[in-house]
Amino acid sequence: IPPSWFAVERKIEFPRRGSSSFVTLLTQNGACVQYMLFGDQFNAVGSVHASFDHGQSMTVHPVGGTSLSGLHNVTEFAEVDSVTWLLVGSHDDSDDRRTYQHQYITTDAGVTWGYPYFPNYPRSVYDSHLGYHGDFCALERDGLYTTRIWSQSQSKFFFRDGARPEASLNRCYAVTSGLYFAFGFNGSLCGTLDTSSVLQRITVPTSVSLNAMSFADSTFGICVGDSGVIIQTIDAGRTWKHVAINTKNKFMSVHLLNRQSWLLVTGNRE
């Protein structure tokens, strides 16, 4: 458990133009990257703004040009390595009244974009996550889709338990190939803890909504939620226990640099 907590702040100004939505990626080598969508559902254009020197300069590149649709909803923006980034989300087509899922990848730090190989990708996705070793998962209504970003092998699907369906799952997390989690409201947490194709329900010491998860390695991880709740595992998610912290604020995000150094982001008190 970290011995102390402290607040950090560094401000980087990104340009804004009219009505725009954005999502931010902080890379391991210190780059700050934002994907921005300008416009509306009828005419949306996506671009990536990146700073590699703490905001002193900025590069701007469109995500794929006219052949690649802008994403109205981004479920994952993550790095594979310092120049390889994955962008996953959906595009709303008002003419067809449908939502289309898209996955884009760059291997030159956002200059050009293409498509990764994600076979049998779900049509409707609540959340998605890219693990440190290229393991990827996407949560949809019936269960959890998994694959590897650089692998040509087939994807695998983990179904929700039909006897005890977890309707309140809305987030997912990839640790390693074969170890994935889905979590959400009312302390709901499920994982791929055995060799079956069913998500196993996991008992946790809380009933508040769980909002984010992070693992430092294949066995040590934490999950954070509403009301200042932090739970921790040291056995790859089989058992969890409370971690004490003097706040009741809602935790929105978490990132483990290692087992001792944790970064947590809070929202309003709940």
mmCIF file of C-alpha atoms in Angstrom, residues 19-225:
data_model
loop_
_atom_site.group_PDB
_atom_site.id
_atom_site.type_symbol
_atom_site.label_atom_id
_atom_site.label_comp_id
_atom_site.label_asym_id
_atom_site.label_seq_id
_atom_site.Cartn_x
_atom_site.Cartn_y
_atom_site.Cartn_z
ATOM 1 C CA SER A 19 -18.172 22.359 -30.497
ATOM 2 C CA SER A 20 -15.658 19.564 -29.921
ATOM 3 C CA SER A 21 -15.371 16.416 -27.811
ATOM 4 C CA PHE A 22 -12.051 14.818 -26.875
ATOM 5 C CA VAL A 23 -10.292 11.964 -25.077
ATOM 6 C CA THR A 24 -6.733 12.060 -23.703
ATOM 7 C CA LEU A 25 -3.851 9.569 -23.825
ATOM 8 C CA LEU A 26 -0.785 9.912 -21.581
ATOM 9 C CA THR A 27 2.029 7.707 -22.895
ATOM 10 C CA GLN A 28 4.780 5.971 -20.945
ATOM 11 C CA ASN A 29 7.447 8.310 -22.367
ATOM 12 C CA GLY A 30 5.584 11.435 -21.232
ATOM 13 C CA ALA A 31 3.684 12.443 -24.377
ATOM 14 C CA CYS A 32 0.217 13.963 -23.989
ATOM 15 C CA VAL A 33 -2.158 13.158 -26.850
ATOM 16 C CA GLN A 34 -5.779 14.144 -27.449
ATOM 17 C CA TYR A 35 -8.196 12.750 -29.999
ATOM 18 C CA MET A 36 -10.694 15.480 -30.887
ATOM 19 C CA LEU A 37 -13.931 15.221 -32.820
ATOM 20 C CA PHE A 38 -15.075 18.480 -34.391
ATOM 21 C CA GLY A 39 -18.610 18.894 -35.707
ATOM 22 C CA ASP A 40 -21.768 16.856 -35.116
ATOM 23 C CA GLN A 41 -23.219 13.509 -36.132
ATOM 24 C CA PHE A 42 -23.859 14.780 -39.667
ATOM 25 C CA ASN A 43 -20.360 16.094 -40.368
ATOM 26 C CA ALA A 44 -17.725 14.923 -37.877
ATOM 27 C CA VAL A 45 -13.961 15.147 -38.386
ATOM 28 C CA GLY A 46 -11.453 13.479 -36.049
ATOM 29 C CA SER A 47 -7.868 14.602 -35.451
ATOM 30 C CA VAL A 48 -5.021 13.881 -33.035
ATOM 31 C CA HIS A 49 -3.180 16.668 -31.212
ATOM 32 C CA ALA A 50 0.096 15.490 -29.624
ATOM 33 C CA SER A 51 2.709 17.158 -27.448
ATOM 34 C CA PHE A 52 6.000 15.353 -26.793
ATOM 35 C CA ASP A 53 7.628 18.190 -24.795
ATOM 36 C CA HIS A 54 5.111 18.943 -22.008
ATOM 37 C CA GLY A 55 3.089 21.396 -24.063
ATOM 38 C CA GLN A 56 5.863 23.553 -25.538
ATOM 39 C CA SER A 57 4.897 22.446 -29.062
ATOM 40 C CA MET A 58 2.012 20.571 -30.685
ATOM 41 C CA THR A 59 1.561 18.336 -33.738
ATOM 42 C CA VAL A 60 -1.842 17.897 -35.403
ATOM 43 C CA HIS A 61 -2.854 15.087 -37.761
ATOM 44 C CA PRO A 62 -6.253 13.950 -39.072
ATOM 45 C CA VAL A 63 -7.250 10.406 -38.162
ATOM 46 C CA GLY A 64 -7.221 8.755 -41.562
ATOM 47 C CA GLY A 65 -8.790 11.480 -43.690
ATOM 48 C CA THR A 66 -12.169 11.122 -45.355
ATOM 49 C CA SER A 67 -12.001 7.316 -45.597
ATOM 50 C CA LEU A 68 -12.043 6.856 -41.818
ATOM 51 C CA SER A 69 -15.150 8.060 -39.968
ATOM 52 C CA GLY A 70 -14.897 10.321 -36.942
ATOM 53 C CA LEU A 71 -15.722 8.628 -33.636
ATOM 54 C CA HIS A 72 -18.647 10.042 -31.666
ATOM 55 C CA ASN A 73 -17.937 7.682 -28.761
ATOM 56 C CA VAL A 74 -14.391 6.544 -27.878
ATOM 57 C CA THR A 75 -14.166 3.445 -25.661
ATOM 58 C CA GLU A 76 -10.367 3.089 -25.734
ATOM 59 C CA PHE A 77 -7.358 5.228 -26.640
ATOM 60 C CA ALA A 78 -4.147 3.472 -25.603
ATOM 61 C CA GLU A 79 -0.530 2.913 -26.560
ATOM 62 C CA VAL A 80 1.049 -0.358 -27.658
ATOM 63 C CA ASP A 81 4.481 1.276 -27.659
ATOM 64 C CA SER A 82 5.847 4.821 -27.943
ATOM 65 C CA VAL A 83 4.731 5.264 -31.576
ATOM 66 C CA THR A 84 1.923 2.679 -31.845
ATOM 67 C CA TRP A 85 -1.473 3.767 -30.550
ATOM 68 C CA LEU A 86 -4.902 2.118 -30.720
ATOM 69 C CA LEU A 87 -8.143 4.098 -31.048
ATOM 70 C CA VAL A 88 -11.464 2.252 -30.605
ATOM 71 C CA GLY A 89 -14.991 3.638 -30.673
ATOM 72 C CA SER A 90 -18.190 4.068 -32.646
ATOM 73 C CA HIS A 91 -19.655 6.316 -35.324
ATOM 74 C CA ASP A 92 -23.335 7.272 -35.407
ATOM 75 C CA ASP A 93 -24.837 7.294 -38.894
ATOM 76 C CA SER A 94 -27.955 9.458 -38.814
ATOM 77 C CA ASP A 95 -29.031 8.424 -42.334
ATOM 78 C CA ASP A 96 -28.998 4.685 -41.560
ATOM 79 C CA ARG A 97 -29.964 5.242 -37.912
ATOM 80 C CA ARG A 98 -27.217 2.808 -36.941
ATOM 81 C CA THR A 99 -24.046 2.839 -34.888
ATOM 82 C CA TYR A 100 -20.908 1.426 -36.497
ATOM 83 C CA GLN A 101 -17.909 0.143 -34.500
ATOM 84 C CA HIS A 102 -14.427 1.199 -35.669
ATOM 85 C CA GLN A 103 -10.872 0.351 -34.647
ATOM 86 C CA TYR A 104 -7.911 2.444 -35.879
ATOM 87 C CA ILE A 105 -4.175 2.005 -35.295
ATOM 88 C CA THR A 106 -1.106 4.159 -35.943
ATOM 89 C CA THR A 107 2.516 2.976 -35.978
ATOM 90 C CA ASP A 108 4.098 6.414 -36.468
ATOM 91 C CA ALA A 109 2.783 8.425 -33.469
ATOM 92 C CA GLY A 110 -0.437 9.569 -35.104
ATOM 93 C CA VAL A 111 0.808 10.693 -38.510
ATOM 94 C CA THR A 112 -1.031 7.956 -40.453
ATOM 95 C CA TRP A 113 -3.801 5.552 -39.412
ATOM 96 C CA GLY A 114 -5.005 2.129 -40.543
ATOM 97 C CA TYR A 115 -7.051 -0.816 -39.298
ATOM 98 C CA PRO A 116 -5.993 -3.513 -36.787
ATOM 99 C CA TYR A 117 -7.109 -7.140 -37.221
ATOM 100 C CA PHE A 118 -10.060 -7.699 -34.862
ATOM 101 C CA PRO A 119 -12.032 -10.727 -36.164
ATOM 102 C CA ASN A 120 -15.734 -11.059 -35.307
ATOM 103 C CA TYR A 121 -15.841 -7.742 -33.460
ATOM 104 C CA PRO A 122 -19.194 -7.077 -31.664
ATOM 105 C CA ARG A 123 -21.712 -4.694 -33.204
ATOM 106 C CA SER A 124 -22.492 -2.946 -29.914
ATOM 107 C CA VAL A 125 -19.820 -2.254 -27.280
ATOM 108 C CA TYR A 126 -20.121 -0.685 -23.809
ATOM 109 C CA ASP A 127 -16.401 -0.444 -23.080
ATOM 110 C CA SER A 128 -13.028 -1.735 -24.319
ATOM 111 C CA HIS A 129 -9.477 -1.962 -22.980
ATOM 112 C CA LEU A 130 -5.986 -2.667 -24.336
ATOM 113 C CA GLY A 131 -3.570 -4.383 -21.933
ATOM 114 C CA TYR A 132 0.169 -3.732 -21.722
ATOM 115 C CA HIS A 133 1.097 -6.783 -23.809
ATOM 116 C CA GLY A 134 -1.377 -6.272 -26.637
ATOM 117 C CA ASP A 135 -4.238 -8.188 -25.050
ATOM 118 C CA PHE A 136 -7.573 -6.557 -25.885
ATOM 119 C CA CYS A 137 -11.124 -6.941 -24.594
ATOM 120 C CA ALA A 138 -14.490 -5.363 -25.414
ATOM 121 C CA LEU A 139 -17.614 -5.614 -23.253
ATOM 122 C CA GLU A 140 -20.995 -6.066 -24.906
ATOM 123 C CA ARG A 141 -24.447 -7.132 -23.770
ATOM 124 C CA ASP A 142 -23.889 -10.900 -23.853
ATOM 125 C CA GLY A 143 -20.335 -11.047 -22.547
ATOM 126 C CA LEU A 144 -16.687 -10.199 -23.143
ATOM 127 C CA TYR A 145 -14.904 -10.272 -26.521
ATOM 128 C CA THR A 146 -11.111 -10.855 -26.361
ATOM 129 C CA THR A 147 -8.233 -10.961 -28.846
ATOM 130 C CA ARG A 148 -4.561 -9.967 -29.244
ATOM 131 C CA ILE A 149 -3.650 -6.885 -31.236
ATOM 132 C CA TRP A 150 -0.662 -8.348 -33.127
ATOM 133 C CA SER A 151 -1.962 -11.913 -33.365
ATOM 134 C CA GLN A 152 -3.702 -13.468 -36.376
ATOM 135 C CA SER A 153 -5.341 -16.054 -34.118
ATOM 136 C CA GLN A 154 -9.093 -16.175 -33.664
ATOM 137 C CA SER A 155 -10.864 -14.156 -31.022
ATOM 138 C CA LYS A 156 -12.508 -15.698 -27.935
ATOM 139 C CA PHE A 157 -15.802 -14.824 -26.279
ATOM 140 C CA PHE A 158 -16.655 -15.206 -22.582
ATOM 141 C CA PHE A 159 -20.412 -15.385 -21.956
ATOM 142 C CA ARG A 160 -22.203 -14.015 -18.924
ATOM 143 C CA ASP A 161 -23.447 -16.613 -16.438
ATOM 144 C CA GLY A 162 -26.970 -17.484 -17.600
ATOM 145 C CA ALA A 163 -28.022 -18.495 -14.084
ATOM 146 C CA ARG A 164 -26.808 -15.217 -12.566
ATOM 147 C CA PRO A 165 -26.493 -12.640 -15.357
ATOM 148 C CA GLU A 166 -24.665 -9.462 -14.351
ATOM 149 C CA ALA A 167 -26.781 -6.769 -16.028
ATOM 150 C CA SER A 168 -24.827 -3.993 -14.301
ATOM 151 C CA LEU A 169 -21.443 -4.577 -15.970
ATOM 152 C CA ASN A 170 -20.268 -1.551 -17.957
ATOM 153 C CA ARG A 171 -16.435 -1.551 -17.785
ATOM 154 C CA CYS A 172 -13.745 -4.067 -18.733
ATOM 155 C CA TYR A 173 -10.000 -4.571 -18.266
ATOM 156 C CA ALA A 174 -7.381 -6.805 -19.930
ATOM 157 C CA VAL A 175 -4.491 -7.986 -17.724
ATOM 158 C CA THR A 176 -2.855 -10.798 -19.694
ATOM 159 C CA SER A 177 -3.944 -13.282 -22.320
ATOM 160 C CA GLY A 178 -6.569 -15.345 -20.513
ATOM 161 C CA LEU A 179 -7.110 -12.929 -17.606
ATOM 162 C CA TYR A 180 -9.824 -10.317 -18.187
ATOM 163 C CA PHE A 181 -12.328 -8.535 -15.937
ATOM 164 C CA ALA A 182 -15.723 -6.884 -16.320
ATOM 165 C CA PHE A 183 -17.157 -4.637 -13.591
ATOM 166 C CA GLY A 184 -19.667 -1.884 -12.928
ATOM 167 C CA PHE A 185 -22.589 -0.840 -10.737
ATOM 168 C CA ASN A 186 -23.381 -2.076 -7.209
ATOM 169 C CA GLY A 187 -20.017 -3.756 -6.675
ATOM 170 C CA SER A 188 -20.406 -6.077 -9.665
ATOM 171 C CA LEU A 189 -17.151 -7.789 -10.692
ATOM 172 C CA CYS A 190 -16.631 -10.796 -12.983
ATOM 173 C CA GLY A 191 -13.501 -12.383 -14.396
ATOM 174 C CA THR A 192 -12.055 -15.151 -16.544
ATOM 175 C CA LEU A 193 -10.643 -17.129 -13.622
ATOM 176 C CA ASP A 194 -10.805 -20.614 -15.143
ATOM 177 C CA THR A 195 -10.633 -22.335 -18.520
ATOM 178 C CA SER A 196 -14.369 -22.144 -19.226
ATOM 179 C CA SER A 197 -16.020 -19.679 -21.600
ATOM 180 C CA VAL A 198 -18.155 -18.136 -18.855
ATOM 181 C CA LEU A 199 -17.412 -14.988 -16.842
ATOM 182 C CA GLN A 200 -17.107 -15.973 -13.190
ATOM 183 C CA ARG A 201 -18.711 -13.759 -10.552
ATOM 184 C CA ILE A 202 -16.196 -12.513 -7.938
ATOM 185 C CA THR A 203 -17.062 -11.509 -4.372
ATOM 186 C CA VAL A 204 -15.791 -8.043 -3.388
ATOM 187 C CA PRO A 205 -16.009 -6.161 -0.044
ATOM 188 C CA THR A 206 -18.167 -3.306 -1.378
ATOM 189 C CA SER A 207 -21.540 -2.620 -2.947
ATOM 190 C CA VAL A 208 -20.723 0.776 -4.530
ATOM 191 C CA SER A 209 -20.224 1.236 -8.265
ATOM 192 C CA LEU A 210 -16.751 0.304 -9.529
ATOM 193 C CA ASN A 211 -15.438 2.764 -12.122
ATOM 194 C CA ALA A 212 -11.848 1.866 -13.066
ATOM 195 C CA MET A 213 -9.173 -0.807 -12.677
ATOM 196 C CA SER A 214 -5.411 -1.060 -13.067
ATOM 197 C CA PHE A 215 -2.815 -3.842 -12.618
ATOM 198 C CA ALA A 216 0.874 -3.331 -11.909
ATOM 199 C CA ASP A 217 1.693 -6.892 -13.005
ATOM 200 C CA SER A 218 -0.112 -10.172 -13.593
ATOM 201 C CA THR A 219 -1.214 -10.582 -9.946
ATOM 202 C CA PHE A 220 -1.299 -7.148 -8.236
ATOM 203 C CA GLY A 221 -4.145 -4.774 -9.087
ATOM 204 C CA ILE A 222 -6.669 -2.329 -7.657
ATOM 205 C CA CYS A 223 -10.196 -1.305 -8.564
ATOM 206 C CA VAL A 224 -11.686 2.072 -7.570
ATOM 207 C CA GLY A 225 -15.228 3.340 -7.319
#
